[in-house]
């Protein structure tokens, strides 16, 4: 089944700097890679996703890159702001019984210091 | 986007009692829903897949007799934690897929005393 590994577990940056979080997956058939942001005590919120037919996707300060050969994908946040502080999770699908289940990475706690 | 609502948002119960958590898709139909559990400072761990009209499928290590799942309609799935114990205290989150995206409920924080 799908195994998702995420690094680093914690990341501390100064406001305005960039932050990069990396994930690897094991199933070469996986074709959808979302990133979620979770604030304390709240539900995960999808911030960006990428499908396997493209190598990069950007949405304002957030971008995701995908390397299918190496089976890894990364989240890039530029010009970080204090409100970017949260836990970020990557995920990849594990196909089972005709549908895809999302398997999550361990999470990265991002702290952006003013 | 689609809306998934979960109730209750938090519950406190005594050890040995059962607790039911509801998950509803408000503006779309969901033949499949997923239940996750999240312990403090940890990731979301998939517990089971709820299927409308058939039995739920459970992930390895999840006791089906302890975590009862019923997918009563195309918009409602329930998770019942039976004979709850303090180690069952956690954040339980449901989710449902719609148009290729997974939408999460608000989560239910269970505390077992």
Coordinates of N, CA and C in Angstrom, one line a residue:
Chain A
X1 N 0.8 -1.2 0.0 CA 0.0 0.0 0.0 C 0.8 1.2 0.0
X2 N 0.2 2.4 -0.1 CA 0.9 3.7 -0.2 C 1.5 4.0 1.1
X3 N 2.8 4.5 1.1 CA 3.5 5.0 2.3 C 4.0 6.4 2.0
X4 N 3.6 7.4 2.8 CA 4.0 8.7 2.6 C 4.9 9.2 3.7
X5 N 6.0 9.8 3.4 CA 7.0 10.3 4.3 C 7.1 11.8 4.1
X6 N 7.2 12.5 5.2 CA 7.2 14.0 5.1 C 8.3 14.5 6.0
X7 N 9.0 15.5 5.4 CA 10.1 16.2 6.2 C 10.1 17.7 5.8
X8 N 10.6 18.5 6.8 CA 10.9 18.2 8.1 C 9.7 18.1 9.0
X9 N 9.8 17.7 10.2 CA 8.7 17.7 11.2 C 8.4 19.1 11.7
X10 N 9.4 19.9 11.9 CA 9.2 21.3 12.3 C 10.1 22.2 11.4
X11 N 9.6 23.4 11.2 CA 10.3 24.3 10.4 C 10.0 25.7 10.9
X12 N 11.1 26.4 11.2 CA 11.0 27.8 11.7 C 11.6 28.8 10.8
X13 N 10.9 29.8 10.3 CA 11.4 30.8 9.4 C 11.1 32.2 9.9
X14 N 11.8 33.1 9.3 CA 11.5 34.5 9.6 C 10.5 35.0 8.5
X15 N 9.7 35.9 9.0 CA 8.7 36.5 8.1 C 9.4 37.0 6.8
X16 N 8.8 36.6 5.7 CA 9.4 37.0 4.4 C 10.2 36.0 3.7
X17 N 10.7 35.1 4.5 CA 11.5 34.0 4.0 C 10.6 32.9 3.3
X18 N 11.3 32.0 2.6 CA 10.6 30.9 1.9 C 10.6 29.7 2.8
X19 N 9.6 28.8 2.6 CA 9.5 27.6 3.4 C 9.3 26.5 2.4
X20 N 10.0 25.4 2.6 CA 9.9 24.2 1.7 C 9.6 22.9 2.5
X21 N 8.6 22.2 2.1 CA 8.3 21.0 2.8 C 8.3 19.9 1.8
X22 N 8.9 18.7 2.1 CA 9.0 17.7 1.1 C 8.3 16.4 1.5
X23 N 7.8 15.7 0.5 CA 7.1 14.4 0.8 C 7.6 13.4 -0.3
X24 N 7.7 12.1 0.2 CA 7.9 11.1 -0.8 C 6.8 10.1 -0.7
X25 N 6.5 9.4 -1.8 CA 5.5 8.4 -1.7 C 6.0 7.1 -2.4
X26 N 5.3 6.0 -2.2 CA 5.8 4.7 -2.6 C 5.2 4.1 -3.8
X27 N 3.9 4.4 -4.0 CA 3.1 3.8 -5.1 C 3.2 4.6 -6.4
X28 N 3.9 4.0 -7.4 CA 4.1 4.8 -8.6 C 2.9 5.0 -9.4
X29 N 1.8 4.3 -9.0 CA 0.5 4.5 -9.7 C -0.3 5.7 -9.1
X30 N 0.2 6.3 -8.0 CA -0.5 7.5 -7.4 C -0.5 8.6 -8.4
X31 N -1.6 9.3 -8.5 CA -1.8 10.4 -9.5 C -2.3 11.7 -9.0
X32 N -2.5 11.8 -7.6 CA -3.1 13.0 -7.1 C -2.4 13.3 -5.7
X33 N -1.9 14.5 -5.6 CA -1.1 14.9 -4.4 C -1.5 16.2 -3.8
X34 N -2.4 16.2 -2.8 CA -2.8 17.4 -2.2 C -2.0 17.8 -1.0
X35 N -2.1 19.1 -0.6 CA -1.4 19.6 0.6 C -2.5 20.3 1.4
X36 N -2.5 20.0 2.7 CA -3.5 20.6 3.6 C -2.8 21.4 4.7
X37 N -3.5 22.4 5.1 CA -3.1 23.3 6.2 C -4.1 23.1 7.4
X38 N -3.5 22.8 8.5 CA -4.4 22.6 9.7 C -4.0 23.5 10.8
X39 N -4.9 24.4 11.2 CA -4.7 25.2 12.4 C -5.2 24.5 13.6
X40 N -4.7 24.9 14.8 CA -4.9 24.2 16.0 C -6.4 24.0 16.3
X41 N -6.8 22.7 16.4 CA -8.2 22.4 16.8 C -9.2 22.5 15.6
X42 N -8.7 22.7 14.4 CA -9.6 22.8 13.3 C -9.4 21.7 12.2
X43 N -10.3 21.7 11.3 CA -10.2 20.7 10.3 C -9.1 21.0 9.3
X44 N -8.5 20.1 8.6 CA -7.6 20.3 7.5 C -8.2 21.1 6.4
X45 N -7.5 22.0 5.8 CA -8.0 22.8 4.7 C -7.1 22.5 3.5
X46 N -7.7 22.2 2.3 CA -6.9 22.0 1.1 C -6.3 23.4 0.7
X47 N -5.0 23.4 0.5 CA -4.4 24.7 0.0 C -4.0 24.6 -1.4
X48 N -3.5 23.4 -1.9 CA -3.1 23.3 -3.2 C -3.0 21.8 -3.5
X49 N -3.2 21.4 -4.8 CA -3.0 20.0 -5.1 C -2.4 19.9 -6.5
X50 N -1.9 18.8 -6.8 CA -1.3 18.6 -8.2 C -1.6 17.2 -8.6
X51 N -1.8 17.1 -9.9 CA -2.1 15.8 -10.5 C -0.9 15.4 -11.3
X52 N -0.8 14.1 -11.6 CA 0.5 13.5 -12.1 C 0.8 13.9 -13.6
X53 N -0.1 14.6 -14.2 CA 0.1 15.0 -15.6 C 0.9 16.4 -15.7
X54 N 1.2 17.0 -14.6 CA 1.9 18.2 -14.6 C 3.1 18.2 -13.5
X55 N 4.1 19.0 -13.7 CA 5.2 18.9 -12.8 C 5.2 20.1 -11.8
X56 N 4.4 21.1 -12.0 CA 4.4 22.2 -11.1 C 3.1 22.9 -11.2
X57 N 2.6 23.5 -10.1 CA 1.4 24.2 -10.0 C 1.6 25.4 -9.0
X58 N 1.1 26.5 -9.4 CA 1.3 27.7 -8.5 C 0.0 28.4 -8.2
X59 N -0.1 28.9 -7.0 CA -1.3 29.7 -6.6 C -0.8 30.8 -5.7
X60 N -0.5 32.0 -6.3 CA 0.0 33.1 -5.5 C 1.3 32.8 -4.8
X61 N 1.3 32.8 -3.5 CA 2.6 32.5 -2.8 C 2.9 31.0 -2.6
X62 N 1.9 30.2 -3.0 CA 2.1 28.7 -2.8 C 2.3 28.0 -4.1
X63 N 3.2 27.1 -4.1 CA 3.5 26.2 -5.3 C 3.8 24.8 -4.8
X64 N 3.5 23.9 -5.7 CA 3.8 22.5 -5.5 C 4.5 22.0 -6.7
X65 N 5.6 21.2 -6.5 CA 6.3 20.6 -7.6 C 6.2 19.1 -7.4
X66 N 6.2 18.4 -8.5 CA 6.1 16.9 -8.5 C 7.2 16.3 -9.4
X67 N 7.9 15.3 -8.8 CA 8.9 14.6 -9.6 C 8.4 13.1 -9.5
X68 N 7.8 12.7 -10.6 CA 7.2 11.3 -10.6 C 8.3 10.3 -10.7
X69 N 9.4 10.6 -11.3 CA 10.5 9.6 -11.4 C 11.0 9.3 -10.0
X70 N 11.3 10.3 -9.3 CA 11.8 10.2 -7.9 C 10.7 9.9 -6.9
X71 N 9.5 10.0 -7.3 CA 8.3 9.9 -6.4 C 8.4 10.8 -5.2
X72 N 8.6 12.1 -5.5 CA 8.5 13.0 -4.4 C 7.8 14.3 -4.9
X73 N 7.2 15.0 -4.0 CA 6.6 16.3 -4.3 C 6.8 17.2 -3.1
X74 N 6.8 18.5 -3.4 CA 7.2 19.5 -2.4 C 6.3 20.7 -2.4
X75 N 6.1 21.3 -1.3 CA 5.3 22.5 -1.1 C 6.3 23.6 -0.9
X76 N 6.0 24.7 -1.6 CA 6.9 25.9 -1.5 C 6.0 27.1 -1.1
X77 N 6.3 27.7 0.0 CA 5.6 28.9 0.4 C 6.6 30.1 0.3
X78 N 6.3 31.1 -0.5 CA 7.2 32.3 -0.6 C 6.7 33.4 0.2
X79 N 7.5 34.3 0.6 CA 7.1 35.6 1.3 C 6.2 35.2 2.5
X80 N 6.7 34.3 3.3 CA 5.9 33.8 4.4 C 5.4 34.9 5.4
X81 N 4.3 34.7 5.9 CA 3.6 35.6 6.9 C 3.3 34.9 8.1
X82 N 3.2 35.6 9.2 CA 2.8 34.9 10.5 C 1.6 34.1 10.4
X83 N 0.6 34.5 9.6 CA -0.6 33.7 9.5 C -0.4 32.4 8.7
X84 N 0.8 32.2 8.1 CA 1.1 30.9 7.5 C 1.4 29.8 8.6
X85 N 1.7 30.3 9.8 CA 2.0 29.3 10.9 C 0.9 28.3 11.1
X86 N 1.2 27.1 11.0 CA 0.2 26.0 11.1 C 0.9 24.7 10.9
X87 N 0.1 23.6 10.9 CA 0.7 22.3 10.6 C 0.3 22.0 9.1
X88 N 1.2 21.5 8.3 CA 1.0 21.2 6.9 C 1.1 19.7 6.7
X89 N 0.2 19.2 6.0 CA 0.2 17.7 5.7 C 0.2 17.5 4.2
X90 N 1.0 16.6 3.7 CA 0.9 16.1 2.4 C 0.1 14.8 2.4
X91 N -0.4 14.4 1.3 CA -1.2 13.2 1.2 C -1.0 12.6 -0.2
X92 N -1.3 11.3 -0.2 CA -1.3 10.6 -1.5 C -2.3 9.5 -1.5
X93 N -2.9 9.2 -2.6 CA -4.0 8.2 -2.6 C -3.5 6.7 -2.5
X94 N -4.3 5.9 -1.8 CA -4.0 4.5 -1.9 C -5.3 3.9 -2.4
X95 N -5.2 3.2 -3.5 CA -6.4 2.7 -4.2 C -6.8 1.4 -3.5
X96 N -8.1 1.3 -3.2 CA -8.6 0.1 -2.5 C -10.0 0.0 -2.8
X97 N -10.4 -1.2 -3.4 CA -11.8 -1.5 -3.6 C -12.5 -0.5 -4.5
X98 N -11.8 0.0 -5.5 CA -12.5 0.9 -6.4 C -12.5 2.3 -6.1
X99 N -11.9 2.8 -5.0 CA -11.8 4.2 -4.7 C -10.5 4.5 -4.1
X100 N -10.2 5.8 -4.1 CA -8.9 6.2 -3.5 C -9.1 6.7 -2.1
X101 N -8.2 6.2 -1.2 CA -8.2 6.7 0.2 C -7.0 7.6 0.3
X102 N -7.1 8.6 1.0 CA -5.9 9.5 1.2 C -5.1 9.1 2.4
X103 N -3.8 8.9 2.2 CA -2.9 8.6 3.3 C -2.1 9.8 3.5
X104 N -2.0 10.2 4.8 CA -1.3 11.5 5.1 C 0.1 11.3 5.6
X105 N 0.9 12.3 5.3 CA 2.3 12.3 5.9 C 2.2 12.7 7.4
X106 N 3.3 12.7 8.0 CA 3.3 12.9 9.5 C 3.1 14.4 9.9
X107 N 3.2 15.3 8.9 CA 2.9 16.7 9.2 C 4.2 17.5 9.5
X108 N 4.1 18.8 9.1 CA 5.2 19.7 9.4 C 4.7 20.9 10.1
X109 N 5.2 21.2 11.3 CA 4.8 22.3 12.1 C 5.6 23.5 11.6
X110 N 5.0 24.5 10.9 CA 5.6 25.7 10.4 C 5.4 26.8 11.4
X111 N 6.5 27.5 11.8 CA 6.4 28.7 12.6 C 7.0 29.8 11.9
X112 N 6.3 30.9 11.6 CA 6.8 32.1 10.9 C 6.9 33.2 12.0
X113 N 8.1 33.6 12.2 CA 8.4 34.6 13.2 C 8.4 36.0 12.6
X114 N 7.7 37.0 13.3 CA 7.7 38.3 12.8 C 9.1 39.0 12.8
Chain B
X1 N -17.2 25.5 -2.4 CA -16.9 24.1 -2.3 C -18.0 23.3 -1.5
X2 N -17.8 22.0 -1.5 CA -18.8 21.2 -0.8 C -18.6 21.3 0.7
X3 N -19.7 21.1 1.4 CA -19.7 21.2 2.9 C -20.0 19.9 3.5
X4 N -19.1 19.6 4.5 CA -19.3 18.4 5.3 C -19.4 18.9 6.8
X5 N -20.5 18.4 7.4 CA -20.7 18.9 8.8 C -20.7 17.7 9.8
X6 N -20.1 17.9 10.9 CA -19.9 16.9 11.9 C -20.5 17.3 13.2
X7 N -21.0 16.3 13.9 CA -21.7 16.7 15.2 C -21.6 15.5 16.2
X8 N -21.2 15.7 17.4 CA -21.0 16.9 18.1 C -19.5 17.4 17.8
X9 N -19.2 18.6 18.1 CA -17.9 19.1 17.9 C -17.0 18.7 19.1
X10 N -17.6 18.5 20.2 CA -16.8 18.0 21.3 C -17.7 17.2 22.3
X11 N -17.2 16.2 22.9 CA -18.0 15.4 23.8 C -17.1 14.8 24.9
X12 N -17.7 14.8 26.1 CA -17.0 14.2 27.3 C -17.9 13.1 27.8
X13 N -17.3 11.9 28.0 CA -18.1 10.8 28.5 C -17.3 10.0 29.5
X14 N -18.1 9.2 30.2 CA -17.4 8.3 31.3 C -16.9 7.1 30.6
X15 N -15.9 6.5 31.2 CA -15.4 5.3 30.7 C -16.4 4.2 30.7
X16 N -16.5 3.4 29.6 CA -17.5 2.3 29.5 C -18.7 2.7 28.8
X17 N -19.0 4.0 28.5 CA -20.1 4.4 27.8 C -19.8 4.4 26.3
X18 N -20.9 4.6 25.5 CA -20.8 4.7 24.0 C -21.1 6.1 23.6
X19 N -20.4 6.5 22.5 CA -20.6 7.8 22.0 C -20.8 7.7 20.5
X20 N -21.8 8.5 20.0 CA -22.1 8.5 18.5 C -21.7 9.8 17.9
X21 N -21.0 9.8 16.8 CA -20.6 11.0 16.1 C -21.2 10.9 14.7
X22 N -21.8 12.0 14.3 CA -22.5 12.1 13.0 C -21.7 12.9 12.0
X23 N -21.7 12.5 10.7 CA -21.1 13.2 9.7 C -22.1 13.3 8.5
X24 N -22.3 14.5 8.1 CA -23.3 14.8 7.0 C -22.7 15.6 5.9
X25 N -23.0 15.1 4.7 CA -22.6 16.0 3.5 C -23.9 16.8 3.2
X26 N -23.7 18.1 3.3 CA -24.8 19.0 3.3 C -25.3 19.4 1.9
X27 N -24.5 19.4 0.9 CA -24.9 19.9 -0.4 C -24.5 18.9 -1.5
X28 N -24.1 17.7 -1.2 CA -23.8 16.7 -2.2 C -24.1 15.3 -1.6
X29 N -24.1 14.4 -2.4 CA -24.3 13.0 -2.0 C -23.0 12.3 -1.9
X30 N -22.8 11.5 -0.9 CA -21.6 10.8 -0.7 C -21.8 9.3 -0.4
X31 N -21.5 8.5 -1.4 CA -21.7 7.1 -1.2 C -20.5 6.5 -0.4
X32 N -19.5 7.3 -0.3 CA -18.3 6.9 0.5 C -17.9 8.0 1.4
X33 N -17.6 7.7 2.6 CA -17.1 8.7 3.6 C -15.9 8.0 4.3
X34 N -15.0 8.8 4.7 CA -13.8 8.3 5.4 C -13.7 8.8 6.8
X35 N -13.4 7.9 7.8 CA -13.2 8.4 9.2 C -11.7 8.3 9.5
X36 N -11.3 9.4 10.1 CA -9.9 9.6 10.5 C -9.8 9.8 12.0
X37 N -8.7 9.5 12.6 CA -8.5 9.8 14.0 C -7.2 10.5 14.1
X38 N -7.1 11.5 15.0 CA -5.9 12.3 15.1 C -5.6 12.5 16.6
X39 N -4.5 12.0 17.0 CA -4.1 12.2 18.4 C -3.3 13.5 18.4
X40 N -3.1 14.1 19.6 CA -2.4 15.4 19.7 C -1.0 15.4 19.1
X41 N -0.8 16.4 18.2 CA 0.5 16.6 17.6 C 0.9 15.4 16.6
X42 N -0.1 14.7 16.2 CA 0.1 13.6 15.3 C -0.7 13.8 14.0
X43 N -0.5 12.9 13.0 CA -1.1 13.0 11.8 C -2.5 12.4 11.8
X44 N -3.2 12.6 10.7 CA -4.5 11.9 10.5 C -4.3 10.5 10.1
X45 N -4.9 9.6 10.9 CA -4.8 8.2 10.6 C -6.1 7.7 10.1
X46 N -6.2 7.1 9.0 CA -7.4 6.5 8.4 C -7.8 5.3 9.3
X47 N -9.1 5.4 9.7 CA -9.6 4.3 10.5 C -10.4 3.4 9.7
X48 N -11.3 3.9 8.9 CA -12.3 3.1 8.1 C -12.9 3.9 7.0
X49 N -13.4 3.1 6.1 CA -14.2 3.7 4.9 C -15.6 3.3 5.1
X50 N -16.5 4.3 5.1 CA -17.9 4.0 5.2 C -18.6 4.0 3.9
X51 N -19.3 2.9 3.6 CA -20.0 2.7 2.3 C -21.5 2.7 2.5
X52 N -22.1 3.5 1.7 CA -23.6 3.6 1.7 C -24.1 2.3 1.2
X53 N -25.0 1.6 2.0 CA -25.6 0.4 1.5 C -24.8 -0.9 1.7
X54 N -23.6 -0.8 2.3 CA -22.8 -2.0 2.5 C -22.0 -1.8 3.8
X55 N -21.3 -2.8 4.2 CA -20.5 -2.7 5.4 C -19.3 -1.8 5.2
X56 N -18.9 -1.2 6.3 CA -17.7 -0.4 6.3 C -16.4 -1.3 6.2
X57 N -15.4 -0.8 5.6 CA -14.1 -1.5 5.6 C -13.1 -0.8 6.5
X58 N -12.5 -1.6 7.3 CA -11.6 -1.0 8.4 C -10.1 -1.2 8.0
X59 N -9.4 -0.3 8.5 CA -7.9 -0.3 8.3 C -7.3 -1.3 9.3
X60 N -6.2 -1.8 9.0 CA -5.5 -2.8 9.8 C -5.3 -2.2 11.2
X61 N -5.7 -3.0 12.2 CA -5.5 -2.6 13.6 C -6.7 -1.9 14.2
X62 N -7.7 -1.6 13.4 CA -8.9 -0.9 13.9 C -9.9 -1.9 14.2
X63 N -10.4 -1.9 15.4 CA -11.4 -2.9 15.8 C -12.8 -2.5 15.3
X64 N -13.4 -3.4 14.5 CA -14.7 -3.0 13.9 C -15.8 -3.1 14.9
X65 N -15.6 -4.0 16.0 CA -16.7 -4.1 17.0 C -16.6 -3.0 18.0
X66 N -15.5 -2.3 18.0 CA -15.4 -1.1 18.9 C -15.8 0.2 18.2
X67 N -15.5 0.3 17.0 CA -15.8 1.5 16.2 C -16.9 1.1 15.2
X68 N -18.1 1.3 15.5 CA -19.2 0.9 14.7 C -19.5 2.0 13.7
X69 N -19.6 1.6 12.4 CA -19.9 2.6 11.4 C -21.2 2.2 10.7
X70 N -22.0 3.2 10.5 CA -23.3 3.0 9.8 C -23.5 4.1 8.8
X71 N -23.6 3.7 7.5 CA -23.8 4.8 6.5 C -25.3 4.7 6.1
X72 N -26.1 5.4 6.8 CA -27.6 5.2 6.7 C -28.2 5.8 5.5
X73 N -27.6 6.8 4.9 CA -28.1 7.4 3.7 C -27.0 8.0 2.9
X74 N -27.3 8.6 1.8 CA -26.3 9.2 0.9 C -25.7 10.4 1.5
X75 N -26.2 10.9 2.6 CA -25.7 12.1 3.2 C -25.3 12.0 4.6
X76 N -25.4 10.8 5.2 CA -25.1 10.6 6.6 C -24.3 9.3 6.9
X77 N -23.2 9.5 7.6 CA -22.5 8.4 8.2 C -22.3 8.6 9.7
X78 N -22.4 7.5 10.4 CA -22.2 7.7 11.9 C -21.1 6.8 12.4
X79 N -20.3 7.2 13.3 CA -19.3 6.5 14.0 C -19.7 6.4 15.5
X80 N -19.8 5.1 15.9 CA -20.1 4.9 17.4 C -18.9 4.3 18.0
X81 N -18.4 5.0 19.0 CA -17.3 4.4 19.8 C -17.9 3.7 21.0
X82 N -17.8 2.4 21.0 CA -18.5 1.6 22.0 C -17.5 1.3 23.2
X83 N -18.1 1.3 24.4 CA -17.3 1.0 25.6 C -16.0 1.8 25.6
X84 N -16.2 3.2 25.5 CA -15.1 4.0 25.4 C -14.2 4.0 26.6
X85 N -12.9 4.1 26.3 CA -11.9 4.1 27.4 C -11.0 5.4 27.2
X86 N -10.3 5.8 28.2 CA -9.5 7.0 28.1 C -8.5 7.0 26.9
X87 N -8.0 5.8 26.5 CA -7.1 5.8 25.4 C -7.8 6.1 24.0
X88 N -9.2 6.1 24.1 CA -9.9 6.4 22.9 C -10.1 7.9 22.7
X89 N -9.7 8.7 23.7 CA -9.7 10.1 23.6 C -8.9 10.6 22.4
X90 N -9.5 11.3 21.6 CA -8.9 11.8 20.3 C -9.7 12.8 19.6
X91 N -9.2 13.2 18.5 CA -10.0 14.1 17.5 C -10.4 13.2 16.4
X92 N -11.7 13.0 16.2 CA -12.2 12.2 15.1 C -12.7 13.1 14.0
X93 N -12.3 12.8 12.8 CA -12.7 13.7 11.7 C -13.2 12.8 10.5
X94 N -14.3 13.2 10.0 CA -14.8 12.5 8.8 C -14.5 13.3 7.6
X95 N -14.6 12.6 6.5 CA -14.4 13.3 5.2 C -15.2 12.6 4.1
X96 N -15.5 13.4 3.0 CA -16.2 12.8 1.9 C -15.6 13.4 0.6
X97 N -15.5 12.6 -0.4 CA -15.0 13.1 -1.7 C -16.1 13.7 -2.5
X98 N -15.7 14.7 -3.2 CA -16.7 15.3 -4.2 C -15.9 16.0 -5.3
X99 N -16.2 15.7 -6.5 CA -15.5 16.3 -7.7 C -14.0 16.2 -7.5
X100 N -13.5 15.1 -7.1 CA -12.1 14.8 -7.1 C -11.3 15.4 -5.9
X101 N -12.0 16.1 -5.0 CA -11.4 16.7 -3.8 C -12.0 16.0 -2.5
X102 N -11.3 16.0 -1.5 CA -11.7 15.4 -0.2 C -12.1 16.6 0.7
X103 N -13.3 16.6 1.2 CA -13.8 17.6 2.1 C -13.9 17.1 3.5
X104 N -13.5 17.8 4.5 CA -13.5 17.4 5.9 C -14.6 18.0 6.7
X105 N -15.1 17.2 7.7 CA -16.0 17.8 8.7 C -15.1 18.6 9.7
X106 N -15.8 19.3 10.6 CA -15.2 20.1 11.6 C -14.3 19.3 12.6
X107 N -14.6 18.0 12.7 CA -14.0 17.2 13.7 C -14.7 17.2 15.0
X108 N -14.6 16.1 15.7 CA -15.2 15.9 17.0 C -14.1 15.5 18.0
X109 N -14.0 16.3 19.1 CA -13.0 16.0 20.1 C -13.7 15.2 21.2
X110 N -13.2 13.9 21.3 CA -13.7 13.0 22.4 C -12.8 12.9 23.5
X111 N -13.3 13.2 24.7 CA -12.6 13.0 25.9 C -13.3 12.0 26.8
X112 N -12.6 10.9 27.1 CA -13.2 9.8 27.9 C -12.5 9.9 29.3
X113 N -13.4 10.1 30.3 CA -12.9 10.2 31.7 C -12.7 8.9 32.4

